[in-house]
Coordinates of C-alpha atoms in Angstrom, one line a residue:
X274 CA -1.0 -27.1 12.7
X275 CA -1.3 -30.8 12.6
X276 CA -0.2 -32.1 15.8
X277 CA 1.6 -35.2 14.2
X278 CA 3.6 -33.2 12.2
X279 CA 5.2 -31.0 14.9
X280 CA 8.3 -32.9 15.6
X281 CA 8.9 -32.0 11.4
X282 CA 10.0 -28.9 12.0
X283 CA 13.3 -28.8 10.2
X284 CA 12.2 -27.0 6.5
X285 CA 13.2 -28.5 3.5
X286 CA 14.1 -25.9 0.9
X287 CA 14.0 -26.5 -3.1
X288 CA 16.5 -28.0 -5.0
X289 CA 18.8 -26.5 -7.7
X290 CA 16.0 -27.6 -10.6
X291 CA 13.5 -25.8 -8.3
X292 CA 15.1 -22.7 -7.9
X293 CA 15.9 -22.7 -11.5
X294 CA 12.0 -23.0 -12.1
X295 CA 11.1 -20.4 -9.9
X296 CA 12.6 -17.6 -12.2
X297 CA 16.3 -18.3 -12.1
X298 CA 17.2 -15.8 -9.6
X299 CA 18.8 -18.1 -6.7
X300 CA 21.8 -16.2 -6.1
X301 CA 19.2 -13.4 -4.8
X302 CA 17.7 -15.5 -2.2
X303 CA 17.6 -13.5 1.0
X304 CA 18.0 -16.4 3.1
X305 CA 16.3 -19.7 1.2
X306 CA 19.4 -21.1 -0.2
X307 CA 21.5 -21.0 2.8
X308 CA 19.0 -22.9 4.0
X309 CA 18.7 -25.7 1.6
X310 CA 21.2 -27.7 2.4
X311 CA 20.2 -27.3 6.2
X312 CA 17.1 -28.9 5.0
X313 CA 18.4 -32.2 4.4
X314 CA 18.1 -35.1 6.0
X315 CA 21.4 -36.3 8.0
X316 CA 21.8 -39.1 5.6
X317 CA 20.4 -37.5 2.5
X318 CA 17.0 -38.1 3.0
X319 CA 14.2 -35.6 3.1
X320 CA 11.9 -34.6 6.1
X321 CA 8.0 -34.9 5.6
X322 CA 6.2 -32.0 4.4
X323 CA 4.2 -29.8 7.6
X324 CA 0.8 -29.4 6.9
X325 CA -0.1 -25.9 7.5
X326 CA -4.1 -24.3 6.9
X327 CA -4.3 -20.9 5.8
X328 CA -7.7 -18.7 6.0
X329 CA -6.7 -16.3 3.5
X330 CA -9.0 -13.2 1.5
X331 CA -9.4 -14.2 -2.6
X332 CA -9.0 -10.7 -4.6
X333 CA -10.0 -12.6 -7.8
X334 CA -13.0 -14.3 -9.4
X335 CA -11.8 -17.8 -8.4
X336 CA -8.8 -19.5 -6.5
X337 CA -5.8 -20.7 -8.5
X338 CA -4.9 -24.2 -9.7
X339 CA -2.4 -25.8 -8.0
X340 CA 0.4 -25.4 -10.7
X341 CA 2.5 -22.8 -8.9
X342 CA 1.0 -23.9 -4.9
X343 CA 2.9 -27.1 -6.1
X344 CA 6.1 -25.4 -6.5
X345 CA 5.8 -23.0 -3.8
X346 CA 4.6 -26.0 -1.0
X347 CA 8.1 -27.6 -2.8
X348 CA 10.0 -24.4 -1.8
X349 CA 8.7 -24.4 1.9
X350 CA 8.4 -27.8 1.8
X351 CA 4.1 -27.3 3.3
X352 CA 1.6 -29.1 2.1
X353 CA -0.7 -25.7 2.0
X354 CA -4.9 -26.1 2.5
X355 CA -6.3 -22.9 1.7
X356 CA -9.9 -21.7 3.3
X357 CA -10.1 -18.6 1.0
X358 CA -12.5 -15.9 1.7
X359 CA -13.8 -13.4 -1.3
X360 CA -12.5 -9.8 -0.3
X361 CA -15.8 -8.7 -0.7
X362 CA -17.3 -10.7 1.9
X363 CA -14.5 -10.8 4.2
X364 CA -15.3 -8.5 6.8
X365 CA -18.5 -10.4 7.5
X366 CA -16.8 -13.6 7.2
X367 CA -14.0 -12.9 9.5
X368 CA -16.1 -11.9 11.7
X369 CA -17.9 -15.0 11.6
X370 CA -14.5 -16.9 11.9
X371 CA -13.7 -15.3 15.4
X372 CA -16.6 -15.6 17.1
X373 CA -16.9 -19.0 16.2
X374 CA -13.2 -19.3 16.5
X375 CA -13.5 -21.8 13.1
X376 CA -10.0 -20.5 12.4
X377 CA -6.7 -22.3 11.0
X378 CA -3.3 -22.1 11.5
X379 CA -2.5 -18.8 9.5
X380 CA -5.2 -16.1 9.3
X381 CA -5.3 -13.6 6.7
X382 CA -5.9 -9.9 8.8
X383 CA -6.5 -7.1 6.3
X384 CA -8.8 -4.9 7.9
X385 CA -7.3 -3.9 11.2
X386 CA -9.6 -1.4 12.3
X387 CA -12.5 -3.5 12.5
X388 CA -13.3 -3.1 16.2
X389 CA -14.0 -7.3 16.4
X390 CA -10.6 -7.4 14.8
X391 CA -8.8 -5.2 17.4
X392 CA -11.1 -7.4 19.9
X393 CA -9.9 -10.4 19.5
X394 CA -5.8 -9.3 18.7
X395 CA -6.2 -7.6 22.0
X396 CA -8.1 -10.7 23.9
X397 CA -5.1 -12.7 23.4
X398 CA -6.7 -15.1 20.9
X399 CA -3.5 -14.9 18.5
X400 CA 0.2 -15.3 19.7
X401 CA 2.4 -12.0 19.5
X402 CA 5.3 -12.6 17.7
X403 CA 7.4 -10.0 18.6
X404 CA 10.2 -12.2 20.6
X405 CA 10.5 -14.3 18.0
X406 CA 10.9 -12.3 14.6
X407 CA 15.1 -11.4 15.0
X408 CA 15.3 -15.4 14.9
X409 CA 14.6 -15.6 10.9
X410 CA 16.3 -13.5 8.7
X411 CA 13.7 -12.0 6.2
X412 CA 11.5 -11.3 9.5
X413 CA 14.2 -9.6 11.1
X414 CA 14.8 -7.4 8.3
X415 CA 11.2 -5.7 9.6
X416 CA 11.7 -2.1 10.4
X417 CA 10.7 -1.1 13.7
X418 CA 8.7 1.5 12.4
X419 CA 6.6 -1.2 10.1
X420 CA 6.8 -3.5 13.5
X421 CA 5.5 -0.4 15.9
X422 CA 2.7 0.5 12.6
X423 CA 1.5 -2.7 12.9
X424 CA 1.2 -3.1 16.4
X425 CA -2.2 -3.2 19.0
X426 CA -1.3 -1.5 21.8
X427 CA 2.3 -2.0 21.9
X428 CA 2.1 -5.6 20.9
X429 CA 2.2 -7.5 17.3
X430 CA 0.1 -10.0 16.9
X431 CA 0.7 -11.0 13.2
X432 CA 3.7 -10.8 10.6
X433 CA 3.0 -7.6 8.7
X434 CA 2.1 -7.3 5.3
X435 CA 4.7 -5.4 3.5
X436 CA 3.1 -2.4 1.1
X437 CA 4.9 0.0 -0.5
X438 CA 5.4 2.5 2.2
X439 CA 4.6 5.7 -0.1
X440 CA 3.7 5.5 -3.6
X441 CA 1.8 9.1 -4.6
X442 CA 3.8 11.6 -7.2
X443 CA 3.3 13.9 -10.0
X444 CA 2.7 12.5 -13.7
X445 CA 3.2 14.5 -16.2
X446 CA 3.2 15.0 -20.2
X447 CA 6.3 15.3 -21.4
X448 CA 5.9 15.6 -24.7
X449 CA 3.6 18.5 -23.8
X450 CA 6.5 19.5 -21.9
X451 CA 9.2 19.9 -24.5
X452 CA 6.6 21.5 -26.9
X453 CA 6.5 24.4 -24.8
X454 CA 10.1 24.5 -23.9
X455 CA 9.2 23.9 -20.3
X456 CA 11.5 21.8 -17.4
X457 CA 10.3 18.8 -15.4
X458 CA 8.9 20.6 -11.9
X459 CA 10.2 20.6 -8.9
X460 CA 8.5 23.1 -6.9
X461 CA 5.0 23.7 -6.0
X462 CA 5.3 27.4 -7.9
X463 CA 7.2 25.5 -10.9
X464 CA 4.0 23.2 -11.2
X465 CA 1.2 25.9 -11.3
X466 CA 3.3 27.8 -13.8
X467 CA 3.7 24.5 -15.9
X468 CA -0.4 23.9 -15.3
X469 CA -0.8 27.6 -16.4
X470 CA 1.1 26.7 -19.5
X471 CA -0.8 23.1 -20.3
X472 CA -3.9 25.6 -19.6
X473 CA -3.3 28.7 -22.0
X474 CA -0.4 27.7 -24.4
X475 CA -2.3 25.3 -26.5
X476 CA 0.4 22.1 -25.4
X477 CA -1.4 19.6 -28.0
X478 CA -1.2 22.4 -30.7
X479 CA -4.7 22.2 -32.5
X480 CA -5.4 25.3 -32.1
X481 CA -8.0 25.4 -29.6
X482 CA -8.2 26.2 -26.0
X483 CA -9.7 22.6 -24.7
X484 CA -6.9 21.2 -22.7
X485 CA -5.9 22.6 -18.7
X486 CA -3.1 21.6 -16.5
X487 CA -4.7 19.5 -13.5
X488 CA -7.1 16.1 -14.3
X489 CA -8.4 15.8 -10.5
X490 CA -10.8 13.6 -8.7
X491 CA -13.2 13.7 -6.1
X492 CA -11.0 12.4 -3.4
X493 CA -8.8 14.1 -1.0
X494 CA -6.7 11.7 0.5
X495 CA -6.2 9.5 -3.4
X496 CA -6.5 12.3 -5.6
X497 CA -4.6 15.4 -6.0
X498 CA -4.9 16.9 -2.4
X499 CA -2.9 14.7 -0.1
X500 CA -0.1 14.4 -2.3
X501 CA 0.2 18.6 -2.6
X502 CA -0.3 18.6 0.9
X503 CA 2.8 16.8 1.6
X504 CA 4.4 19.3 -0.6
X505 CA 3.4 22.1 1.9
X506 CA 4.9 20.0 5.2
X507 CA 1.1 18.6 6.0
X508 CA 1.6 15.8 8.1
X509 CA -0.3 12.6 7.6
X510 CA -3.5 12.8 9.4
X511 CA -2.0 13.7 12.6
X512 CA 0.8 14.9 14.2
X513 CA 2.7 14.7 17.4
X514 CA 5.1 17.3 19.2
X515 CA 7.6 15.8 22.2
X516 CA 5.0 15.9 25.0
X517 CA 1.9 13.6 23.1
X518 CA 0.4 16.5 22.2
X519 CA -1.6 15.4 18.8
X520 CA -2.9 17.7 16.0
X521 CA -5.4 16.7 13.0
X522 CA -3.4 17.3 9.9
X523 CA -6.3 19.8 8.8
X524 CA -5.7 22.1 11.8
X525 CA -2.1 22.7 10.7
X526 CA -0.5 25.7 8.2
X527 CA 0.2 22.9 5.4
X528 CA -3.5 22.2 4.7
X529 CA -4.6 25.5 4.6
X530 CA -1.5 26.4 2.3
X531 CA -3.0 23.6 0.2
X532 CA -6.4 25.0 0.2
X533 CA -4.9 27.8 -0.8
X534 CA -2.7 26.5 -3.8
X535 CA -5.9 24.1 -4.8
X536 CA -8.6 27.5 -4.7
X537 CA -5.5 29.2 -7.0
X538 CA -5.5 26.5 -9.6
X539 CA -9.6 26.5 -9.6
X540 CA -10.2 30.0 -10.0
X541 CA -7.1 30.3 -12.4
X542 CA -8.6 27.5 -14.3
X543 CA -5.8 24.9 -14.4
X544 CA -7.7 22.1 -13.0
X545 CA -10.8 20.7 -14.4
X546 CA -13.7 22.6 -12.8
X547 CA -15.6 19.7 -11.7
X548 CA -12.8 17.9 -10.3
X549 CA -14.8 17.5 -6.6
X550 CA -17.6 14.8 -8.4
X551 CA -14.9 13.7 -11.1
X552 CA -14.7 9.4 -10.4
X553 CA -11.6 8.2 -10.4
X554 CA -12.2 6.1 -13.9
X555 CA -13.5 9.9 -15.9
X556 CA -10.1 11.2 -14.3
X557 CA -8.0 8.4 -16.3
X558 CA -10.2 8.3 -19.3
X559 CA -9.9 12.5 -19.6
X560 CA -6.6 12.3 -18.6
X561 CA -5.8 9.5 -21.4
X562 CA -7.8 11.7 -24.1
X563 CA -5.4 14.5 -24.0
X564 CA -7.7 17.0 -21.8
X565 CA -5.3 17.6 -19.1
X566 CA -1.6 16.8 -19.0
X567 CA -1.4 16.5 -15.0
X568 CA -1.7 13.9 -12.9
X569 CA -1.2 13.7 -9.2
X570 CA -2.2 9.6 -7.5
X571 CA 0.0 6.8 -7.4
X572 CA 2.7 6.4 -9.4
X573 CA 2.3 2.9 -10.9
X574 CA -0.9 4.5 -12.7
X575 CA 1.7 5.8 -15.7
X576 CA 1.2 2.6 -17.3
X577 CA -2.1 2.5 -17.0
X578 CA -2.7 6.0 -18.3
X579 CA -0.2 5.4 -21.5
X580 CA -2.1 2.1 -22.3
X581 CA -5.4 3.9 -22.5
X582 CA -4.0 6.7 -24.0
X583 CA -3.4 4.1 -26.7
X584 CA -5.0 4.9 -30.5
X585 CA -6.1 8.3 -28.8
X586 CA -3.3 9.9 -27.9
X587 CA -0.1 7.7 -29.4
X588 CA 2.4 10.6 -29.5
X589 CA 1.4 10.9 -25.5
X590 CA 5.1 10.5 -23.3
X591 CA 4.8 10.4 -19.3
X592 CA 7.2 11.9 -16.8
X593 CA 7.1 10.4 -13.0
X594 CA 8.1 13.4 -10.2
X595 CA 8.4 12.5 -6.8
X596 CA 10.6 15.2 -5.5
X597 CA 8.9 18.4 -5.5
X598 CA 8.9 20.4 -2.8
X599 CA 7.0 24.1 -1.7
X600 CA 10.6 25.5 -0.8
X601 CA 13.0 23.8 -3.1
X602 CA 14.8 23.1 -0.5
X603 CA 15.6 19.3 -0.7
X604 CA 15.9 18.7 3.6
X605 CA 11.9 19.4 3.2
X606 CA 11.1 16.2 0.6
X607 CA 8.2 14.2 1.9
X608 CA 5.1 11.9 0.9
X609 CA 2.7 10.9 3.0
X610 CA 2.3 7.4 3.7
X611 CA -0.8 5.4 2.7
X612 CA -1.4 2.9 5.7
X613 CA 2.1 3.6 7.2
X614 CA 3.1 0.7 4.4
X615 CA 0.7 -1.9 6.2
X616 CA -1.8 -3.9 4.7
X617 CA -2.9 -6.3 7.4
X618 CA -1.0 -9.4 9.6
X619 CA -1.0 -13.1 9.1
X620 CA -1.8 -14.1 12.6
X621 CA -1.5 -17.2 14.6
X622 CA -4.5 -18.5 16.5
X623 CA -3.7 -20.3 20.0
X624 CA -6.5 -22.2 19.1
X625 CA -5.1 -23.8 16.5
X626 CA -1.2 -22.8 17.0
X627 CA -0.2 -25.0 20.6
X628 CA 3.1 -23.9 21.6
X629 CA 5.9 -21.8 20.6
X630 CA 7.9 -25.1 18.4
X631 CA 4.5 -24.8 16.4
X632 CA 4.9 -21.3 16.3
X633 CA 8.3 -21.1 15.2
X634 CA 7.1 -23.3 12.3
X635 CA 4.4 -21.5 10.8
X636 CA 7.0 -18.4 11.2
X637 CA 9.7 -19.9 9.3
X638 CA 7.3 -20.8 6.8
X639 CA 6.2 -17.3 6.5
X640 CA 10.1 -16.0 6.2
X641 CA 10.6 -18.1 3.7
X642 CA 7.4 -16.6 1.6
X643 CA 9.7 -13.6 1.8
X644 CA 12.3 -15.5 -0.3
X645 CA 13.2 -14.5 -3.7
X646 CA 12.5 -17.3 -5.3
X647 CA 8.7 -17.6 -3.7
X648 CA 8.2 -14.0 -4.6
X649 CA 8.9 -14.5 -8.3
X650 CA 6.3 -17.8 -8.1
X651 CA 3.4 -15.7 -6.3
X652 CA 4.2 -12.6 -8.9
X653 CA 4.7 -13.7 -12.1
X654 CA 4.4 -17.9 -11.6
X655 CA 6.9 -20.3 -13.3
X656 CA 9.7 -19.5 -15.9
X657 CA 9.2 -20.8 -19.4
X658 CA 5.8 -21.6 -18.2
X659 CA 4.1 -18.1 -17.0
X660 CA 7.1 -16.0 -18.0
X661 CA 10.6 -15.1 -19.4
X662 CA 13.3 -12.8 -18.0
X663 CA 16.2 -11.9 -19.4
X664 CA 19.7 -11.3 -18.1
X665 CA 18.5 -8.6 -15.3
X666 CA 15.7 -10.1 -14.6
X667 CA 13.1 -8.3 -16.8
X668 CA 10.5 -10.3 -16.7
X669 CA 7.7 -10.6 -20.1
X670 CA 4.6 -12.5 -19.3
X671 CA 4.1 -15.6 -22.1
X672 CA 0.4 -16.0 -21.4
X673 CA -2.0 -12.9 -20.0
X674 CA -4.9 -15.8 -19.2
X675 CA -2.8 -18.6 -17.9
X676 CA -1.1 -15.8 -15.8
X677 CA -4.3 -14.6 -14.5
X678 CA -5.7 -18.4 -13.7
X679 CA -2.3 -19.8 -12.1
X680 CA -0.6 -16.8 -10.6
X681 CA -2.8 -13.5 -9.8
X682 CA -4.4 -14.7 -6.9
X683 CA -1.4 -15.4 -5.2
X684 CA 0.1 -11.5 -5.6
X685 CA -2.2 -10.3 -2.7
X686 CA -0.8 -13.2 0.0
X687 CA 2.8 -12.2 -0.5
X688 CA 4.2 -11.2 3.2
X689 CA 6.3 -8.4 1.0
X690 CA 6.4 -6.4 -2.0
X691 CA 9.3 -4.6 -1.9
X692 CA 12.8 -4.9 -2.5
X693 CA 12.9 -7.6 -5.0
X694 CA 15.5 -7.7 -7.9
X695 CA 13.1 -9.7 -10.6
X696 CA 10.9 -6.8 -11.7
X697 CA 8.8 -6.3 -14.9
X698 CA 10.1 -5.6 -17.9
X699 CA 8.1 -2.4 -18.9
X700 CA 10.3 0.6 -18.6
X701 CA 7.7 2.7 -17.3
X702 CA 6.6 0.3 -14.8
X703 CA 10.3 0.0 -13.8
X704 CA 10.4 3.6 -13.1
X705 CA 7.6 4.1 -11.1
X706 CA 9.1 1.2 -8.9
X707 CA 12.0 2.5 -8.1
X708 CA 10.8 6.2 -7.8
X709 CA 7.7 4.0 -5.3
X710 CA 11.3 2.4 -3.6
X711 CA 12.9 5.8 -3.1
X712 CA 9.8 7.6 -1.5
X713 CA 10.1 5.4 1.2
X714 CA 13.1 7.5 2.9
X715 CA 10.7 10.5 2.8
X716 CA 7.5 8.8 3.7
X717 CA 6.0 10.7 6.4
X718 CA 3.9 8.2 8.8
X719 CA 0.3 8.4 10.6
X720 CA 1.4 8.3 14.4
X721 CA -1.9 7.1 15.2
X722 CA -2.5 4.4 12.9
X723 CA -2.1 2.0 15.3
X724 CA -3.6 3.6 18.3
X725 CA -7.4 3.1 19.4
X726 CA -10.2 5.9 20.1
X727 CA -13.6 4.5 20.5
X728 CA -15.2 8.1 19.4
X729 CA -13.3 7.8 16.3
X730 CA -14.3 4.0 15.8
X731 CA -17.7 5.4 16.4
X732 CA -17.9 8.5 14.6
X733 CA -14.8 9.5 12.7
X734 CA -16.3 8.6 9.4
X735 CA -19.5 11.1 10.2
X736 CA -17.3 13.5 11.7
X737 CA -14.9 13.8 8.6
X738 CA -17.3 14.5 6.2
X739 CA -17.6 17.7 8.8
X740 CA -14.2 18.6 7.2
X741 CA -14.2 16.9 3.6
X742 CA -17.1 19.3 2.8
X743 CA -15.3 22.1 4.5
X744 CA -12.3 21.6 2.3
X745 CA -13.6 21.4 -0.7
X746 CA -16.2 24.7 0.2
X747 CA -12.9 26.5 0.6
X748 CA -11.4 25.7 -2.5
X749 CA -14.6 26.5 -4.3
X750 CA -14.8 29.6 -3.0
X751 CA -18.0 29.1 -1.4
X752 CA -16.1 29.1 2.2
X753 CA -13.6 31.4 3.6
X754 CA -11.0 31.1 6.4
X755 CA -12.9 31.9 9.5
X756 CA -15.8 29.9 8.5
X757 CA -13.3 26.7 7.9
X758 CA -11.6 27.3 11.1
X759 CA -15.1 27.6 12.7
X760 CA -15.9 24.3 11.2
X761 CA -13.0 22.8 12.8
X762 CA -14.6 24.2 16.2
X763 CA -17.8 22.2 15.3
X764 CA -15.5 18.7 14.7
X765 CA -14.0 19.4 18.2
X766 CA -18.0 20.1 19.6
X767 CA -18.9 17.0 18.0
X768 CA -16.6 14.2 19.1
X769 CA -13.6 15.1 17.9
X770 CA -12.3 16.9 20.9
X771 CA -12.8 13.5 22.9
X772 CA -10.8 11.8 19.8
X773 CA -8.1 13.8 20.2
X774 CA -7.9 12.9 24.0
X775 CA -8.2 9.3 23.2
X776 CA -5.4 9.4 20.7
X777 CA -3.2 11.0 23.4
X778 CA -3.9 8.9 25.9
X779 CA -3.2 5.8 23.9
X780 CA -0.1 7.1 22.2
X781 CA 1.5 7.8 25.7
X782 CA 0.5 4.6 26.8
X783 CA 2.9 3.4 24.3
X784 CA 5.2 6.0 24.6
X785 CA 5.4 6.7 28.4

């Protein structure tokens, strides 16, 4: 941070035309404009803006203009200089940036297992915030599970990014559905019956026996596998019992039950037979062409799926399930959670951040990212320039390209994504959000995400495909249940009984 600005610390929040241009949604401010009037000078005037650089990743072709960085350095009263970084180069980049420690006052963190990463967050090259969060109030609203998920060895070096803690589920056609006078699922038995049905019954009624019940893909943590496997109490990637003991999730009952459930929709035929080299875009295209009426990934792809499905298959209606369970019992709902709802830190450099009143700036700034009103600008960019809404806050984009040149590239630097009341205005979409919102009370976390095991820095990748392969032999048929146990043995042989050690060691370091 500039060190003539640091006496400026006071934050001058927008004014009532502001927050009307930011998407009219004031009143839903979760802290910003309380603090407007704060932000005033004592006599009326105005403190000067803080300067603030920002090394931040670019998950677009180019950087946007500065139509809605003008309004949002308004808001947080910044004047923002970006240093963006393409997301495709990033980990060589960043890499580059901490070793040379050519950083800025905010860094962008995404990929937190990147042992140069970990490195320098555990060097002490970036300030842990932890003391200091309760102090603002849309950074104290961080769980402590998203605080301890995010953290290096007990400590947090970075605000978290915010992701939608679980958002896997079951899509389904209904239409096919109420042609065969069949109920929305909600248990793991009710499903393969309703995949049997899409399979023999002839759901799209031409006569011919070309459709089946699952449209899979070759990936078992994105595809199908994971999400079934939460069904059958699998826990997410590991587990832990009282005493640190930890467990890979493929050496418990719930992943060989969903083995088993997978190998009984192959060899019954309700799921495409060459799911295991299916990509994920011949999934969606199959899936949108009537061949399968299935779908098991995240569940924001419904609108994706209906818009291809457009001029194929126009009669096509989706249903979202996120509640099925292998016991119908409702006390046994869960999802596993992709990243434990963490996509990376903005971090503070000691370098570059001095002392803690510098700190405290580049903190508020970030709380009040977390606002309401800068959440619509980074989303969906200025009313009655980039969009409408209506009365609830439905929000209809005017202009697809000026959207994408002025506002997209902001979407990926928001501090949170959750919890907002402006939403689009796509019924479908709208759905899947608030099913995506409710999953979170049943996501089921990775208890080592945060923790550290050189083997599995070194060979985890190598050793998994030990498994992967394993898995998907089962389910072919090609492997039986001895052999895949006897695999497992050859994981532990091969590193991953030392992973397993290191885990342990590092959770009760944390967890004494």
């Amino acid at each position: 941070m500039n060190r003539n600005y640091k006496k400026l610390a006071a934050l001058m929040l927008c004014s009532g035309l502001l927050l009307t241009a930011c998407g009219g949604n004031a009143n839903n401010s979760k802290g910003g404009s309380e603090n407007a009037a704060a932000s005033a000078g004592a006599n009326g005037g105005t403190q000067a803006k803080t300067k603030i650089s920002w090394l931040n990743v670019l998950h677009t072709a180019s950087p946007p203009t500065d139509t809605v960085l003008n309004k949002i350095e308004e808001f947080t009263n910044a004047d923002i200089e970006f240093s963006w970084i393409p997301d495709a180069s990033k980990e060589e980049r960043i890499n580059t940036s901490l070793a040379s420690d050519s950083l800025a006052d905010i860094v962008t963190l995404t990929i937190l297992d990147n042992s140069s990463v970990r490195n320098a967050l555990k060097s002490g090259m970036f300030w842990e915030v932890s003391p200091y969060l309760d102090e603002f109030p849309n950074l104290a609203a961080i769980s402590q599970d998203t605080r301890t998920s995010a953290s290096i060895e007990g400590k947090l070096y970075g605000v978290p990014f915010q992701k939608s803690k679980a958002r896997n589920g079951v899509i389904i056609r209904k239409d096919w559905l109420d042609k065969l006078g069949l109920a929305v699922p909600k248990t793991t038995a009710e499903l393969k019956e309703v995949a049997k049905a899409f399979t023999e019954k002839d759901p799209d009624g031409n006569g011919k026996k070309d459709t089946t019940g699952f449209m899979d893909r070759s990936d078992l943590v994105y595809g199908a596998f994971k999400t079934l496997g939460s069904y059958f109490g699998t826990p997410n990637n590991w587990a832990v019992d009282d005493a640190g003991v930890m467990t890979p999730e493929f050496a418990t009952e719930g992943y060989i039950q969903t083995m088993d459930y997978m190998k009984a929709l192959y060899d019954g035929g309700y799921i495409n037979q060459d799911f295991a080299v299916t990509a994920k875009n011949d999934q969606q295209q199959n899936f949108a062409q009537g061949k399968a009426g299935i779908y098991v990934g995240a569940l924001f792809d419904s609108k994706n799926l209906l818009n291809l499905a457009k001029g194929i298959q126009d009669g096509m209606e989706l249903v979202m399930v996120n509640d099925i369970t292998s016991t119908g019992k409702p006390e046994d709902r869960a999802i596993w959670s992709s990243s434990n709802g963490i996509g990376g830190l903005l971090s503070f450099p000691k370098s570059e951040v001095k002392d803690e009143t510098e700190l405290k700036r580049l903190l508020k700034f970030v709380n009040d990212l977390m606002s309401d009103e800068v959440y619509a600008l980074m989303t969906y960019g200025i009313e009655g320039v980039h969009y409408t809404a209506d009365a609830n806050l439905a929000v209809t984009i005017k202009d697809t390209d000026l959207w994408q040149q002025e506002v997209q590239p902001f979407a990926a630097s928001r501090p949170n994504e959750t919890g907002y009341k402006i939403h689009d205005a796509d019924p479908l979409k709208v759905e899947a959000e608030r099913l995506i919102q409710e999953n979170a009370e049943y996501g089921v976390l990775n208890p080592a995400f945060s923790l550290e095991s050189e083997t599995n820095t070194a060979q985890g990748s190598e050793l998994q495909k030990i498994i992967t392969d394993a898995t998907y032999k089962y389910i072919l048929g090609k492997m039986g249940l001895d052999e895949f146990k006897g695999e497992i043995d050859q994981w532990k042989k091969s590193g991953g009984s030392k992973i397993i050690s290191e885990y342990e060691a590092a959770y009760k370091a944390v967890n004494p």
